[in-house]
Amino acid sequence: MKCAEVIEWMHRYLDHDLSREEITEMFQHIDDCLSCAEIFDRLTMLSKQLEQLPDVKAPFSIVDSILPKLDELDRGLLQSGKEESEDQVVVPFSREGLRDKRQ
């Protein structure tokens, strides 16, 4: 097993995304590879430190600023009667039309 693959598996291990067989294989490599063992120790320590950080909620989200504008646009379309039905398909141009214009 290559070190690059093991390092990827380390991240997956910390995310609880490895099978038991993969965990066994990863630790066998770590037991034999001092470099990967050191990386695993650092990643494990960093992961534990990150888990200790308090949860942060952003005071403002770009989604929160966009959703009201989308609602406003939807209301405008409904009022003007321009809303398309669900079964309508809009095709901005056809390939044949493009070929005709190029010739």
Coordinates of N, CA and C in Angstrom, one line a residue:
M1 N 0.8 -1.2 0.0 CA 0.0 0.0 0.0 C 0.9 1.2 0.0
K2 N 0.5 2.2 -0.8 CA 1.3 3.4 -0.9 C 1.0 4.5 0.1
C3 N 1.9 5.2 0.6 CA 1.7 6.2 1.6 C 0.6 7.2 1.2
A4 N 0.6 7.7 0.0 CA -0.4 8.6 -0.4 C -1.8 8.1 -0.2
E5 N -2.0 6.8 -0.5 CA -3.3 6.2 -0.3 C -3.6 6.1 1.2
V6 N -2.6 5.7 2.0 CA -2.8 5.6 3.4 C -3.2 7.0 4.0
I7 N -2.6 8.0 3.5 CA -2.9 9.4 4.1 C -4.4 9.7 3.7
E8 N -4.8 9.4 2.5 CA -6.2 9.6 2.1 C -7.1 8.8 3.1
W9 N -6.7 7.6 3.4 CA -7.5 6.7 4.3 C -7.5 7.3 5.7
M10 N -6.4 7.9 6.1 CA -6.4 8.5 7.4 C -7.5 9.5 7.6
H11 N -7.7 10.4 6.5 CA -8.7 11.4 6.6 C -10.1 10.7 6.6
R12 N -10.3 9.7 5.8 CA -11.5 8.9 5.8 C -11.8 8.3 7.2
Y13 N -10.7 7.7 7.8 CA -10.8 7.1 9.1 C -11.3 8.1 10.1
L14 N -10.8 9.3 10.1 CA -11.2 10.4 11.1 C -12.6 10.8 10.8
D15 N -13.1 10.6 9.6 CA -14.5 10.9 9.2 C -15.4 9.7 9.4
H16 N -14.9 8.7 10.0 CA -15.6 7.4 10.2 C -16.2 6.9 8.9
D17 N -15.3 6.8 7.9 CA -15.7 6.4 6.5 C -14.9 5.3 6.0
L18 N -14.4 4.4 6.8 CA -13.6 3.3 6.3 C -14.3 2.0 6.8
S19 N -14.2 1.0 6.0 CA -14.6 -0.3 6.4 C -13.6 -0.9 7.4
R20 N -14.0 -2.0 8.1 CA -13.1 -2.6 9.1 C -11.9 -3.2 8.4
E21 N -12.1 -3.7 7.2 CA -10.9 -4.2 6.4 C -9.9 -3.1 6.1
E22 N -10.5 -2.0 5.7 CA -9.6 -0.8 5.3 C -8.9 -0.3 6.5
I23 N -9.6 -0.3 7.7 CA -9.0 0.2 8.9 C -7.8 -0.7 9.3
T24 N -8.0 -2.1 9.2 CA -7.0 -3.0 9.5 C -5.8 -2.8 8.6
E25 N -6.0 -2.7 7.3 CA -5.0 -2.5 6.3 C -4.2 -1.2 6.6
M26 N -4.9 -0.1 6.9 CA -4.3 1.2 7.1 C -3.4 1.1 8.4
F27 N -3.9 0.5 9.4 CA -3.0 0.4 10.6 C -1.8 -0.6 10.5
Q28 N -2.0 -1.6 9.6 CA -0.8 -2.4 9.3 C 0.3 -1.6 8.6
H29 N -0.1 -0.7 7.7 CA 0.8 0.1 7.1 C 1.5 1.1 8.1
I30 N 0.6 1.7 8.9 CA 1.1 2.7 9.9 C 2.1 2.0 10.8
D31 N 1.9 0.7 11.2 CA 2.8 0.0 12.1 C 4.2 -0.2 11.4
D32 N 4.2 -0.2 10.1 CA 5.5 -0.5 9.4 C 6.1 0.8 8.9
C33 N 5.4 1.9 8.9 CA 5.9 3.1 8.2 C 5.9 4.3 9.2
L34 N 7.1 4.6 9.7 CA 7.3 5.7 10.7 C 6.7 7.0 10.2
S35 N 7.0 7.3 8.9 CA 6.5 8.6 8.4 C 4.9 8.7 8.4
C36 N 4.3 7.7 8.0 CA 2.8 7.7 8.1 C 2.3 7.7 9.5
A37 N 3.0 7.0 10.4 CA 2.6 7.0 11.8 C 2.7 8.4 12.4
E38 N 3.7 9.2 12.0 CA 3.8 10.5 12.5 C 2.7 11.4 11.9
I39 N 2.4 11.2 10.7 CA 1.3 12.0 10.0 C 0.0 11.6 10.7
F40 N -0.2 10.4 11.0 CA -1.5 9.9 11.6 C -1.6 10.6 13.0
D41 N -0.5 10.6 13.7 CA -0.5 11.2 15.1 C -0.9 12.7 15.0
R42 N -0.3 13.4 14.0 CA -0.6 14.8 13.9 C -2.1 15.0 13.4
L43 N -2.5 14.2 12.5 CA -3.9 14.4 12.0 C -4.9 14.1 13.1
T44 N -4.6 13.0 13.9 CA -5.5 12.7 15.0 C -5.6 13.8 16.1
M45 N -4.4 14.4 16.4 CA -4.3 15.5 17.4 C -5.1 16.7 16.8
L46 N -4.9 17.0 15.6 CA -5.6 18.1 15.0 C -7.1 17.9 14.9
S47 N -7.5 16.7 14.6 CA -8.9 16.4 14.6 C -9.6 16.6 16.0
K48 N -8.9 16.1 17.0 CA -9.4 16.3 18.4 C -9.5 17.8 18.8
Q49 N -8.5 18.5 18.4 CA -8.5 20.0 18.7 C -9.6 20.7 17.9
L50 N -9.9 20.3 16.7 CA -11.0 20.9 15.9 C -12.3 20.6 16.5
E51 N -12.5 19.3 17.1 CA -13.7 18.9 17.7 C -14.0 19.7 19.0
Q52 N -12.9 20.3 19.6 CA -13.1 21.0 20.8 C -13.5 22.5 20.6
L53 N -13.4 22.9 19.3 CA -13.8 24.3 19.0 C -15.3 24.5 19.2
P54 N -15.7 25.7 19.6 CA -17.2 25.9 19.7 C -17.8 26.0 18.4
D55 N -19.1 25.6 18.3 CA -19.8 25.8 17.1 C -20.0 27.2 16.8
V56 N -19.9 27.6 15.5 CA -20.0 29.0 15.1 C -21.1 29.1 14.1
K57 N -22.0 30.0 14.3 CA -23.1 30.3 13.4 C -22.8 31.6 12.7
A58 N -22.7 31.6 11.4 CA -22.5 32.9 10.7 C -23.7 33.8 10.9
P59 N -23.4 35.1 11.2 CA -24.5 36.0 11.4 C -25.3 36.3 10.2
F60 N -24.7 36.1 9.0 CA -25.4 36.5 7.8 C -25.0 35.4 6.7
S61 N -25.9 35.0 5.9 CA -25.6 34.1 4.9 C -26.0 34.6 3.5
I62 N -25.2 34.3 2.5 CA -25.6 34.8 1.2 C -26.9 34.2 0.7
V63 N -27.2 33.0 1.2 CA -28.4 32.3 0.8 C -29.6 33.1 1.4
D64 N -29.4 33.6 2.7 CA -30.5 34.4 3.3 C -30.7 35.7 2.5
S65 N -29.7 36.2 1.9 CA -29.9 37.4 1.1 C -30.5 37.2 -0.3
I66 N -30.3 36.0 -0.8 CA -30.8 35.7 -2.2 C -32.3 35.2 -2.1
L67 N -32.6 34.4 -1.1 CA -34.0 33.8 -1.1 C -35.1 34.8 -1.2
P68 N -35.1 35.9 -0.4 CA -36.1 36.8 -0.6 C -36.2 37.4 -2.0
K69 N -35.1 37.6 -2.6 CA -35.1 38.2 -4.0 C -35.7 37.2 -4.9
L70 N -35.4 35.9 -4.8 CA -36.0 34.9 -5.6 C -37.5 34.8 -5.4
D71 N -38.0 34.9 -4.1 CA -39.4 34.9 -3.9 C -40.1 36.1 -4.5
E72 N -39.4 37.2 -4.5 CA -40.0 38.4 -5.1 C -40.1 38.3 -6.6
L73 N -39.1 37.7 -7.2 CA -39.1 37.4 -8.7 C -40.3 36.4 -9.0
D74 N -40.4 35.4 -8.2 CA -41.5 34.4 -8.4 C -42.9 35.1 -8.3
R75 N -43.0 36.0 -7.3 CA -44.3 36.7 -7.2 C -44.6 37.5 -8.4
G76 N -43.5 38.2 -8.9 CA -43.7 39.0 -10.1 C -44.1 38.2 -11.3
L77 N -43.5 37.0 -11.5 CA -43.9 36.2 -12.6 C -45.3 35.7 -12.5
L78 N -45.7 35.4 -11.3 CA -47.1 34.9 -11.1 C -48.1 36.0 -11.4
Q79 N -47.8 37.2 -10.9 CA -48.7 38.3 -11.2 C -48.8 38.7 -12.6
S80 N -47.7 38.6 -13.4 CA -47.7 39.0 -14.8 C -48.2 37.8 -15.7
G81 N -48.4 36.6 -15.1 CA -48.9 35.5 -15.9 C -47.8 34.9 -16.8
K82 N -46.6 35.2 -16.5 CA -45.5 34.8 -17.4 C -44.9 33.5 -16.9
E83 N -45.3 32.9 -15.8 CA -44.7 31.7 -15.3 C -45.0 30.6 -16.3
E84 N -44.0 29.8 -16.6 CA -44.1 28.7 -17.5 C -44.7 27.5 -16.8
S85 N -45.5 26.7 -17.5 CA -46.0 25.5 -16.9 C -44.9 24.5 -16.8
E86 N -45.1 23.5 -16.0 CA -44.0 22.5 -15.7 C -43.7 21.6 -16.9
D87 N -44.7 21.4 -17.8 CA -44.5 20.6 -18.9 C -44.0 21.3 -20.1
Q88 N -43.8 22.6 -20.0 CA -43.2 23.4 -21.1 C -41.7 23.2 -21.1
V89 N -41.1 23.1 -22.3 CA -39.7 23.0 -22.4 C -39.2 24.3 -23.2
V90 N -38.2 24.9 -22.7 CA -37.7 26.1 -23.4 C -36.4 25.7 -24.0
V91 N -36.2 25.9 -25.4 CA -35.0 25.7 -26.1 C -34.5 27.0 -26.6
P92 N -33.4 27.5 -26.1 CA -33.0 28.9 -26.6 C -32.5 28.9 -28.0
F93 N -32.0 27.8 -28.5 CA -31.7 27.8 -30.0 C -31.5 26.3 -30.3
S94 N -31.6 26.1 -31.6 CA -31.4 24.7 -32.1 C -30.1 24.6 -32.9
R95 N -29.6 23.4 -32.9 CA -28.3 23.2 -33.6 C -28.4 23.5 -35.1
E96 N -29.6 23.1 -35.7 CA -29.8 23.4 -37.1 C -29.8 24.9 -37.4
G97 N -30.4 25.6 -36.6 CA -30.4 27.1 -36.7 C -29.0 27.6 -36.7
L98 N -28.2 27.1 -35.9 CA -26.8 27.6 -35.8 C -26.0 27.2 -37.1
R99 N -26.2 26.0 -37.6 CA -25.5 25.6 -38.8 C -26.0 26.5 -40.0
D100 N -27.3 26.8 -40.1 CA -27.8 27.6 -41.2 C -27.1 29.0 -41.2
K101 N -26.9 29.6 -40.0 CA -26.4 30.9 -39.9 C -24.9 30.9 -40.2
R102 N -24.2 29.8 -39.9 CA -22.8 29.8 -40.2 C -22.4 29.7 -41.7
Q103 N -23.3 29.1 -42.5 CA -23.0 28.9 -43.9 C -23.2 30.1 -44.7

